[in-house]
Amino acid sequence: MFSVARQSALRQARTQLRFAQPTALLRHSALSRLLSTLAVLEQRDGKLNVSSLAAITAGTKLGGSITAFVAGSGVKTVADEAAKVKGIEKIIYVENGAYDKGLPENFAPLLVENIKKGGFTHILAGHSAFGKNLMPRVAALLDSQQISDITEIESEDTFVRPIYAGNAILTVQSSDGIKIITVRGTAFPSPEVEGGSATIEEGVDPKADSPTEWVSEDLAKSDRPDLGSADKVVSGGRGLKSKEEFDRLMPPLADALGAAIGASRAAVDSGFADNSLQVGQTGKNVAPQLYLCAGISGAIQHLAGMKDSKVIAAINKDPDAPIFQVADVGLVGDLFDKVPELTEKLKAQ
Amino acid sequence: MSGLRILVPIKRVIDYAVKPRVNRAQTAVETAHVQHSMNPFDELSVEEAVRLRERTSEVTEILAFSAGPQKAQDILRTAMAMGADRSIHVVVEEKNALEPLGVAKLLKKVVEENKSNLVILGKQSIDDDAGQTGQMLAGLLNWSQATQASKVEVKGENVTVIREVDGGVETLKAKLPMIITTDLRLNEPRYASLPNIMKAKKKKLEKKTLADYGLDTETRLKTIKVTEPAARQGGVKVEDVDGMISKLKELGAL
């Protein structure tokens, strides 16, 4: 009796609501209240890593509030900088040099404490070396099955990600209470870095010890745009034959275009180019406006890292090279002639 | 700690040279009658474990492990032919495949059972490209982790690892026990020689089930669909460099 009465009362209420506004909107606003995202930002030497802001863009697509998180020494200034980014409601910062190198052994417990305190439902970070290293550890501590390298958000629990080197696209639905996600930077354009006004708040610091010690780093110095976020990328493969030829031909072409330099695994394995330049399934994913490659055959592992580029141009002497199947513009010819000619003609423009 | 007891978890995946096809029902990638082999990053893990034994005399045991269908025993035999001493196979049918978190929980039990103090895993499997298991295991065990390793040195309990990061490399120092995941530059895996393949047939391969480990294997992620990626528009070939420049301008890329 009681339950019948309750049901009919509910039905009545529902009907009234349905008249008041469309159901989809209602569901969305109900979700937005519950949904709260923590976006983990990266910093280096007290400077915000702008490419990590893709997590903010992804958070915007989820709806709900977005809180950003940053930790390290001197991060108050990073927090001040990030406060201007559009879309962020609040920034939590933890000032402690122990987090400068992003060691997951102490960074993961730090995140977990702040996630629990803030009651966040979605934790987002870039699928960068930092995010890849840290987030699965966080997920394990929270007993959550992470979703890696997403390229689309379908709803608050349903996400799209490439599998099998991008040869298949998987849509998955997560039943975890806290969703741990890394996002593909090239799929979520950076938000506007001006006009926002987030509040800044200090986070909790569990001060966990790291049994692992950071010793040193050796980063390739470059004045060129960052490979992962460049508008244009020129990339060389095995066809360049040697490191000398790679260094002779590729940098001038990159300079003529204002492009970043990439390389295929074959070129990296042969020592023509540094490992950090590798584009592909096991290297970097890029999706520039223009991807211009020379001497790259187009193995599936390489295509995995670049086939979302807006325009692909290829120079290869083999007319049957698989790269021509994805290239918008293909030129069959000897790269040792064509690349210098292209460089000269671009410079002359 | 007396010696290195290395655990090398390996996975059977579609061979890297095969172009995967999505099935008609759009529920998964077609795996029947497709060439499978050991995940390439796992070959690097086995190789590194064997090289550690060749470099130092501190390796007490190399244990290969796989959770997968019946045929996963083939890759365990390969690992033993490369130099692993014995292996454990937890039989898991493809339709019940574990997620990385499930594998990590299983591996935690395997580590405890076999008193492993170094686990070397691939940085990712080339089928689901998740790149999570090693880090999750490190979190569950609360051990040090060094992912995407391109160089590993072990001296007593001290381990130094050079790892690949965005824009270069960094060096970490840790003490055993620890978790290492391999990057492509770490080494060049050896081929198993025929005599070693024959010898591997006599090595111990223990079969177990998930029930033996008493694990909850419920998955958290539900596949909604699997689709082919959007095909790129067929492009054009140009005759010369001028043709390329004008075409790129036409496409708005210059």
XYZ file of C-alpha atoms in Angstrom:
603
model
C 0.000 0.000 0.000
C 2.653 2.412 1.094
C 4.921 1.528 -1.802
C 2.132 2.020 -4.307
C 1.467 5.442 -2.896
C 5.151 6.295 -3.039
C 5.429 5.130 -6.601
C 2.530 7.194 -7.751
C 3.845 10.211 -5.921
C 7.170 9.690 -7.634
C 5.538 9.281 -10.987
C 3.676 12.504 -10.455
C 6.815 14.330 -9.484
C 8.616 12.919 -12.493
C 5.871 13.995 -14.839
C 5.966 17.496 -13.490
C 9.707 17.622 -13.864
C 9.504 16.332 -17.389
C 7.214 19.193 -18.244
C 9.494 21.651 -16.573
C 12.578 20.838 -18.634
C 14.031 18.169 -20.937
C 15.191 15.015 -19.156
C 18.668 15.085 -20.608
C 19.336 18.491 -19.133
C 17.989 17.411 -15.794
C 20.216 14.351 -15.716
C 23.173 16.433 -16.663
C 22.695 18.967 -13.928
C 22.104 16.242 -11.356
C 25.382 14.624 -12.402
C 27.293 17.866 -12.398
C 26.593 18.305 -8.735
C 28.053 14.904 -7.908
C 30.889 14.922 -10.367
C 34.104 16.551 -9.297
C 37.344 16.274 -11.192
C 40.886 16.549 -9.956
C 43.314 17.385 -12.755
C 46.940 16.634 -11.939
C 49.228 19.285 -13.424
C 52.932 18.951 -14.064
C 55.603 21.461 -13.231
C 59.318 21.664 -13.770
C 61.589 24.041 -11.863
C 58.592 26.071 -10.706
C 57.150 26.433 -14.209
C 53.797 25.047 -15.271
C 53.987 22.377 -17.969
C 51.392 23.741 -20.381
C 50.866 20.429 -22.152
C 49.547 18.949 -18.890
C 46.578 21.330 -19.194
C 44.921 18.859 -21.587
C 43.591 17.284 -18.372
C 41.650 20.508 -17.757
C 40.094 20.386 -21.238
C 39.073 16.774 -20.663
C 37.647 17.760 -17.277
C 35.573 20.474 -18.926
C 34.022 17.817 -21.176
C 33.019 15.756 -18.147
C 31.047 18.625 -16.642
C 31.146 19.226 -12.905
C 33.746 21.193 -11.007
C 37.439 21.062 -11.826
C 40.140 21.295 -9.224
C 43.768 21.328 -10.321
C 46.583 19.814 -8.293
C 50.266 20.707 -8.303
C 53.124 19.813 -5.978
C 56.825 20.590 -5.645
C 59.086 23.364 -4.428
C 58.043 26.910 -5.262
C 54.700 25.747 -6.634
C 52.779 28.681 -5.189
C 53.848 30.629 -8.284
C 52.772 27.718 -10.495
C 49.423 27.773 -8.724
C 49.127 31.527 -9.327
C 49.861 30.973 -13.021
C 47.405 28.078 -13.308
C 44.708 30.114 -11.527
C 44.314 32.157 -14.720
C 43.546 29.074 -16.813
C 39.897 29.013 -17.858
C 37.750 26.263 -16.399
C 39.553 25.665 -13.113
C 37.507 26.343 -9.997
C 40.138 25.672 -7.380
C 43.824 24.842 -7.200
C 45.317 22.658 -4.526
C 49.048 23.006 -4.113
C 51.528 21.226 -1.893
C 54.814 23.022 -1.349
C 57.505 20.411 -0.764
C 60.713 19.772 -2.703
C 60.279 16.021 -2.172
C 57.737 16.068 -5.014
C 59.880 17.934 -7.557
C 60.829 14.876 -9.567
C 57.393 13.285 -9.500
C 58.599 10.068 -7.868
C 55.493 7.860 -7.666
C 56.628 6.318 -4.378
C 55.771 9.514 -2.496
C 53.658 11.336 -5.091
C 51.041 8.535 -5.229
C 50.301 8.578 -1.462
C 50.211 12.394 -1.664
C 47.585 12.278 -4.406
C 45.587 9.583 -2.645
C 45.370 11.684 0.532
C 44.180 14.706 -1.391
C 41.722 12.685 -3.470
C 40.188 11.187 -0.324
C 39.998 14.544 1.390
C 38.399 16.257 -1.604
C 36.011 13.413 -2.454
C 36.827 13.618 -6.167
C 35.106 11.249 -8.599
C 37.422 11.663 -11.588
C 41.199 11.984 -11.511
C 42.770 13.117 -14.772
C 46.380 13.476 -15.854
C 48.196 13.667 -19.164
C 49.436 10.414 -20.691
C 53.007 11.728 -20.414
C 56.049 10.036 -18.879
C 54.959 11.549 -15.543
C 51.306 10.471 -15.837
C 52.147 7.005 -17.129
C 54.557 6.414 -14.263
C 52.376 7.799 -11.475
C 48.700 7.179 -12.191
C 48.566 3.358 -12.240
C 50.196 3.374 -8.802
C 47.532 5.802 -7.587
C 44.833 3.601 -9.157
C 46.130 0.499 -7.383
C 46.182 2.306 -4.031
C 42.550 3.324 -4.595
C 41.590 -0.131 -5.965
C 40.462 1.388 -9.250
C 41.041 0.063 -12.778
C 42.704 2.929 -14.654
C 41.696 3.932 -18.166
C 44.792 4.921 -20.151
C 45.302 7.386 -22.971
C 41.690 8.329 -23.686
C 40.885 10.274 -26.840
C 37.174 10.956 -26.219
C 34.701 11.231 -23.379
C 31.240 9.838 -24.127
C 29.782 10.321 -20.674
C 30.929 10.492 -17.075
C 31.657 6.745 -17.063
C 32.232 5.918 -20.741
C 35.477 6.625 -22.537
C 37.105 5.987 -25.892
C 40.704 4.867 -26.302
C 42.828 3.368 -29.055
C 44.116 -0.198 -28.648
C 46.376 -2.408 -30.785
C 48.583 0.507 -31.815
C 45.531 2.508 -32.872
C 44.263 -0.268 -35.166
C 41.093 -0.557 -33.105
C 39.097 1.939 -31.089
C 37.661 0.726 -27.806
C 34.729 2.253 -25.948
C 34.648 1.202 -22.278
C 32.353 1.854 -19.377
C 33.847 1.985 -15.900
C 32.040 0.834 -12.770
C 34.703 2.195 -10.409
C 33.659 4.812 -7.859
C 36.794 6.841 -8.492
C 37.829 6.935 -12.115
C 41.539 7.269 -12.786
C 42.221 8.417 -16.312
C 45.162 9.514 -18.415
C 44.339 11.647 -21.447
C 46.009 11.844 -24.824
C 47.198 15.439 -25.098
C 46.691 15.673 -28.843
C 43.004 14.742 -28.462
C 42.220 17.537 -25.987
C 43.405 20.996 -27.065
C 44.859 23.216 -24.343
C 42.381 25.543 -22.615
C 42.712 29.316 -22.643
C 45.412 30.332 -20.206
C 43.917 33.762 -19.473
C 40.698 34.978 -17.941
C 40.199 32.352 -15.257
C 40.140 33.116 -11.558
C 40.530 29.964 -9.516
C 40.855 30.018 -5.749
C 44.111 28.683 -4.351
C 44.306 26.366 -1.398
C 47.026 24.396 0.324
C 46.617 20.608 0.197
C 47.396 17.930 2.744
C 50.923 16.531 2.762
C 51.265 13.000 4.169
C 55.076 13.318 3.771
C 55.513 9.697 2.733
C 59.123 8.654 2.235
C 60.327 7.556 -1.167
C 62.566 4.477 -1.049
C 63.702 5.486 -4.528
C 66.236 8.247 -4.958
C 66.408 10.517 -7.979
C 70.024 10.848 -9.055
C 70.270 12.864 -12.261
C 68.749 13.603 -15.612
C 69.997 14.218 -19.095
C 67.476 16.055 -21.213
C 68.001 16.895 -24.858
C 68.274 20.670 -25.188
C 66.269 22.086 -28.027
C 65.054 25.495 -29.156
C 62.526 23.849 -31.435
C 58.864 23.420 -30.547
C 58.011 20.484 -28.309
C 57.379 17.367 -30.396
C 54.213 16.393 -28.549
C 52.472 19.728 -29.079
C 54.079 21.211 -32.223
C 51.888 22.460 -35.101
C 54.295 21.008 -37.601
C 56.528 17.972 -37.377
C 59.173 16.783 -39.809
C 60.220 13.216 -39.286
C 62.980 11.051 -40.664
C 63.423 7.300 -40.944
C 65.832 4.609 -41.925
C 66.026 6.067 -45.454
C 68.314 8.809 -44.130
C 71.044 6.166 -43.839
C 73.181 7.760 -41.106
C 73.190 10.158 -38.178
C 75.286 12.597 -40.245
C 72.692 12.679 -43.022
C 69.857 12.955 -40.473
C 71.582 15.939 -38.847
C 72.420 17.483 -42.225
C 68.962 17.233 -43.794
C 66.290 17.278 -41.084
C 67.122 20.341 -38.894
C 67.233 22.803 -41.846
C 63.867 21.510 -43.086
C 62.449 21.790 -39.565
C 63.784 25.354 -39.290
C 62.310 26.321 -42.663
C 58.894 25.227 -41.399
C 59.238 26.113 -37.720
C 58.633 22.440 -37.035
C 59.622 19.931 -34.364
C 61.766 16.972 -35.365
C 60.612 13.382 -35.014
C 61.948 10.013 -36.055
C 60.846 6.462 -36.705
C 61.906 3.596 -34.461
C 64.242 2.367 -37.186
C 66.037 5.718 -37.174
C 66.242 5.717 -33.370
C 67.446 2.104 -33.201
C 70.107 2.838 -35.793
C 71.321 5.748 -33.679
C 70.385 8.475 -36.220
C 68.210 10.286 -33.688
C 67.640 10.450 -29.950
C 65.096 8.057 -28.424
C 62.991 10.969 -27.170
C 62.212 11.872 -30.794
C 60.561 8.551 -31.562
C 57.031 8.801 -32.938
C 54.846 5.708 -32.729
C 53.085 3.191 -30.514
C 56.004 2.993 -28.120
C 57.200 6.540 -28.583
C 55.270 9.794 -28.776
C 51.851 10.399 -30.222
C 51.627 13.501 -32.347
C 48.713 15.085 -34.202
C 50.112 18.248 -35.788
C 48.624 20.307 -38.621
C 51.387 18.996 -40.846
C 53.397 15.792 -40.509
C 56.070 15.697 -43.176
C 58.153 12.561 -43.285
C 61.066 11.395 -45.367
C 62.516 7.915 -45.647
C 59.805 6.346 -43.481
C 58.070 3.263 -44.888
C 55.031 3.481 -42.602
C 54.998 0.405 -40.337
C 51.819 0.106 -38.242
C 53.732 0.924 -35.073
C 54.808 4.224 -36.607
C 51.397 5.058 -38.059
C 49.937 4.563 -34.567
C 51.763 7.667 -33.438
C 50.977 10.051 -36.283
C 47.903 9.066 -38.246
C 45.725 11.634 -36.508
C 47.807 14.404 -38.066
C 45.708 16.866 -40.059
C 47.839 16.646 -43.201
C 50.440 13.975 -43.850
C 53.084 14.472 -46.513
C 55.619 11.804 -47.414
C 58.769 11.585 -49.464
C 59.905 8.040 -50.221
C 61.662 6.423 -53.136
C 59.511 3.277 -52.938
C 56.165 3.980 -54.648
C 54.630 0.993 -52.815
C 55.656 2.106 -49.303
C 52.627 1.829 -46.957
C 53.140 5.455 -45.904
C 51.585 6.521 -49.222
C 48.304 4.861 -48.204
C 47.857 7.410 -45.417
C 49.689 10.384 -46.938
C 47.580 13.245 -48.254
C 50.489 14.317 -50.407
C 53.054 11.817 -51.590
C 56.220 12.403 -53.545
C 58.087 9.437 -54.947
C 61.741 10.332 -55.144
C 65.175 10.266 -53.576
C 65.019 12.155 -50.293
C 68.655 13.211 -50.646
C 67.559 15.355 -53.627
C 64.032 16.229 -52.597
C 64.549 17.255 -48.967
C 67.251 19.912 -49.708
C 65.208 21.193 -52.655
C 62.101 21.423 -50.471
C 64.087 23.190 -47.747
C 65.432 25.773 -50.221
C 62.055 26.424 -51.799
C 60.322 26.781 -48.433
C 62.989 29.218 -47.274
C 62.567 31.264 -50.435
C 58.850 31.757 -49.784
C 68.736 -10.775 1.116
C 70.352 -13.764 -0.435
C 70.547 -13.377 -4.145
C 68.167 -12.192 -6.780
C 64.896 -14.028 -7.167
C 63.564 -12.564 -10.379
C 59.957 -12.825 -11.493
C 59.266 -12.127 -15.161
C 55.565 -11.849 -16.010
C 54.927 -12.301 -19.723
C 51.859 -12.032 -21.939
C 50.764 -13.775 -25.110
C 49.585 -11.200 -27.635
C 48.824 -10.954 -31.347
C 52.156 -10.801 -33.133
C 53.327 -7.227 -33.636
C 53.640 -7.680 -37.391
C 49.992 -8.679 -37.817
C 47.471 -5.980 -38.625
C 44.607 -6.577 -36.190
C 41.027 -6.720 -37.494
C 37.914 -5.835 -35.561
C 35.311 -8.613 -35.549
C 31.969 -8.230 -37.286
C 29.981 -7.916 -34.079
C 32.281 -5.054 -33.000
C 32.880 -6.690 -29.653
C 36.609 -7.359 -29.930
C 39.598 -7.767 -32.183
C 39.626 -11.062 -34.116
C 42.083 -13.410 -32.386
C 41.171 -16.822 -33.831
C 43.674 -18.152 -36.381
C 45.936 -15.159 -35.884
C 49.671 -15.480 -35.230
C 50.446 -14.847 -31.555
C 53.758 -14.429 -29.803
C 55.340 -13.093 -26.631
C 54.696 -9.371 -26.068
C 57.874 -7.702 -27.439
C 58.505 -5.763 -24.213
C 58.317 -9.016 -22.253
C 61.060 -10.513 -24.418
C 63.192 -7.608 -23.224
C 62.299 -8.488 -19.607
C 63.322 -12.127 -20.016
C 66.515 -11.084 -21.789
C 67.407 -8.608 -19.040
C 66.854 -11.226 -16.335
C 69.124 -13.667 -18.159
C 71.757 -10.987 -18.709
C 71.677 -10.121 -15.008
C 72.585 -13.735 -14.331
C 75.373 -13.561 -16.897
C 76.719 -10.274 -15.467
C 76.504 -11.140 -11.791
C 76.503 -14.402 -9.946
C 73.772 -13.192 -7.667
C 70.770 -14.542 -9.522
C 69.228 -17.407 -7.570
C 66.243 -17.934 -9.816
C 64.421 -16.623 -12.872
C 60.725 -17.462 -12.775
C 58.547 -16.792 -15.819
C 54.842 -16.302 -15.262
C 51.829 -15.898 -17.473
C 48.093 -15.643 -16.900
C 46.341 -16.528 -20.125
C 44.796 -19.234 -22.295
C 46.215 -22.763 -22.721
C 48.435 -21.605 -25.538
C 50.235 -19.166 -23.262
C 52.394 -22.122 -22.277
C 54.121 -21.738 -25.668
C 55.537 -18.362 -24.674
C 56.516 -19.722 -21.251
C 58.509 -22.440 -23.075
C 60.122 -19.681 -25.146
C 61.053 -17.802 -21.975
C 62.603 -20.961 -20.533
C 64.466 -21.564 -23.786
C 65.873 -18.039 -23.425
C 67.082 -18.859 -19.922
C 64.259 -18.764 -17.371
C 64.561 -21.634 -14.870
C 60.916 -22.554 -14.449
C 57.489 -21.145 -15.015
C 53.996 -20.859 -13.650
C 50.955 -20.712 -15.885
C 47.650 -19.533 -14.483
C 45.105 -20.666 -17.024
C 42.643 -17.901 -17.817
C 40.397 -18.205 -20.844
C 40.335 -15.303 -23.244
C 36.728 -14.421 -22.478
C 37.629 -14.045 -18.795
C 40.789 -12.061 -19.433
C 42.036 -10.121 -16.429
C 42.441 -6.359 -16.331
C 45.806 -4.871 -15.315
C 44.591 -4.372 -11.727
C 43.565 -8.035 -11.564
C 46.917 -9.125 -12.966
C 48.726 -6.904 -10.454
C 46.774 -8.454 -7.574
C 47.583 -11.918 -8.875
C 51.261 -11.036 -9.274
C 51.383 -9.755 -5.703
C 50.403 -13.228 -4.541
C 52.912 -14.850 -6.887
C 55.662 -12.561 -5.552
C 54.800 -13.453 -1.959
C 54.523 -17.167 -2.700
C 57.856 -17.325 -4.530
C 59.685 -14.706 -2.421
C 60.630 -12.725 -5.516
C 62.649 -9.574 -4.868
C 62.879 -8.197 -8.391
C 60.035 -8.142 -10.885
C 60.816 -7.171 -14.463
C 57.805 -6.445 -16.671
C 57.301 -4.949 -20.105
C 56.326 -1.272 -20.062
C 53.109 -2.076 -21.935
C 51.469 -4.907 -23.822
C 50.957 -4.152 -27.481
C 47.339 -5.339 -27.485
C 45.561 -3.144 -24.950
C 48.376 -0.561 -24.696
C 47.432 0.209 -21.078
C 50.925 0.379 -19.535
C 49.715 -0.118 -15.968
C 50.543 -3.521 -14.514
C 54.081 -2.855 -13.263
C 53.191 0.398 -11.541
C 50.069 -1.132 -9.994
C 52.081 -4.054 -8.635
C 54.641 -1.645 -7.189
C 51.809 0.250 -5.501
C 50.207 -2.888 -4.069
C 53.545 -4.142 -2.721
C 54.698 -0.648 -1.732
C 58.004 -1.278 -3.515
C 60.253 1.045 -5.506
C 59.467 1.297 -9.196
C 61.536 2.238 -12.216
C 59.502 2.297 -15.404
C 60.682 2.483 -19.014
C 64.161 1.322 -18.124
C 66.894 1.570 -20.735
C 69.732 0.461 -18.424
C 69.769 -1.613 -15.245
C 72.658 -2.215 -12.846
C 72.441 -4.380 -9.765
C 75.146 -4.415 -7.087
C 74.140 -6.363 -4.027
C 70.933 -4.782 -2.878
C 71.515 -1.560 -4.772
C 69.874 -1.045 -8.115
C 70.580 1.822 -10.512
C 68.208 2.345 -13.402
C 68.321 4.781 -16.291
C 64.804 5.417 -17.499
C 63.368 7.038 -20.588
C 61.360 10.199 -19.857
C 59.898 12.922 -22.080
C 62.820 14.744 -23.631
C 65.624 12.485 -22.394
C 66.627 10.124 -19.613
C 66.824 10.165 -15.813
C 68.759 8.030 -13.372
C 67.200 6.490 -10.264
C 68.702 4.573 -7.368
C 66.775 2.134 -5.243
C 67.226 -0.877 -3.027
C 65.726 -4.301 -3.566
C 62.963 -5.359 -3.629
C 61.778 -3.416 -6.645
C 59.771 -3.345 -9.862
C 61.316 -2.511 -13.225
C 59.514 -2.110 -16.542
C 61.420 -2.366 -19.796
C 61.757 0.064 -22.666
C 62.850 -0.840 -26.174
C 66.396 0.409 -25.775
C 67.158 -1.850 -22.796
C 68.595 -4.733 -24.796
C 68.334 -6.897 -27.884
C 66.550 -10.155 -26.988
C 68.339 -13.339 -28.019
C 66.886 -16.077 -30.143
C 66.405 -19.381 -28.395
C 68.806 -21.949 -29.837
C 67.553 -25.408 -30.766
C 69.410 -27.175 -27.924
C 67.969 -24.650 -25.483
C 64.480 -25.166 -26.881
C 64.921 -28.913 -26.291
C 66.224 -28.301 -22.769
C 63.302 -25.975 -22.032
C 60.919 -28.856 -22.609
C 62.326 -30.519 -19.506
C 62.049 -27.443 -17.323
C 59.199 -27.229 -14.849
C 55.968 -25.594 -16.004
C 53.458 -25.501 -13.202
C 49.763 -25.097 -14.050
C 47.514 -23.235 -11.686
C 44.086 -21.672 -11.660
C 42.815 -18.364 -10.359
C 41.003 -20.316 -7.650
C 44.400 -21.457 -6.320
C 45.111 -17.826 -5.546
C 41.625 -17.073 -4.247
C 41.230 -13.925 -6.292
C 38.161 -11.872 -7.046
C 38.401 -11.549 -10.806
C 35.422 -9.352 -11.447
C 36.298 -6.758 -14.057
C 35.637 -3.060 -13.635
C 35.566 -2.063 -17.254
C 32.851 -3.171 -19.649
C 33.519 -3.136 -23.371
C 30.761 -1.211 -25.072
C 32.183 -1.626 -28.544
C 35.316 -2.013 -30.591
C 35.460 -0.282 -33.953
C 37.869 0.283 -36.794
C 39.587 3.659 -36.684
C 38.335 6.206 -39.187
C 40.059 5.567 -42.489
C 42.119 8.410 -43.883
C 41.094 9.865 -47.217
C 43.218 8.504 -49.992
C 45.754 11.153 -50.900
C 47.427 12.186 -54.092
C 50.912 11.709 -55.417
C 52.651 14.748 -56.799
C 55.344 14.886 -59.460
C 57.866 17.183 -57.833
C 58.714 19.433 -54.921
C 56.777 22.371 -56.400
C 53.738 20.136 -56.683
C 54.138 19.166 -53.031
C 54.405 22.771 -51.863
C 51.364 23.911 -53.849
C 49.304 20.921 -52.675
C 50.259 21.583 -49.049
C 49.191 25.195 -49.504
C 45.907 24.082 -51.003
C 45.324 21.871 -47.938
C 46.128 24.775 -45.650
C 49.134 23.043 -44.115
C 51.585 25.762 -45.137
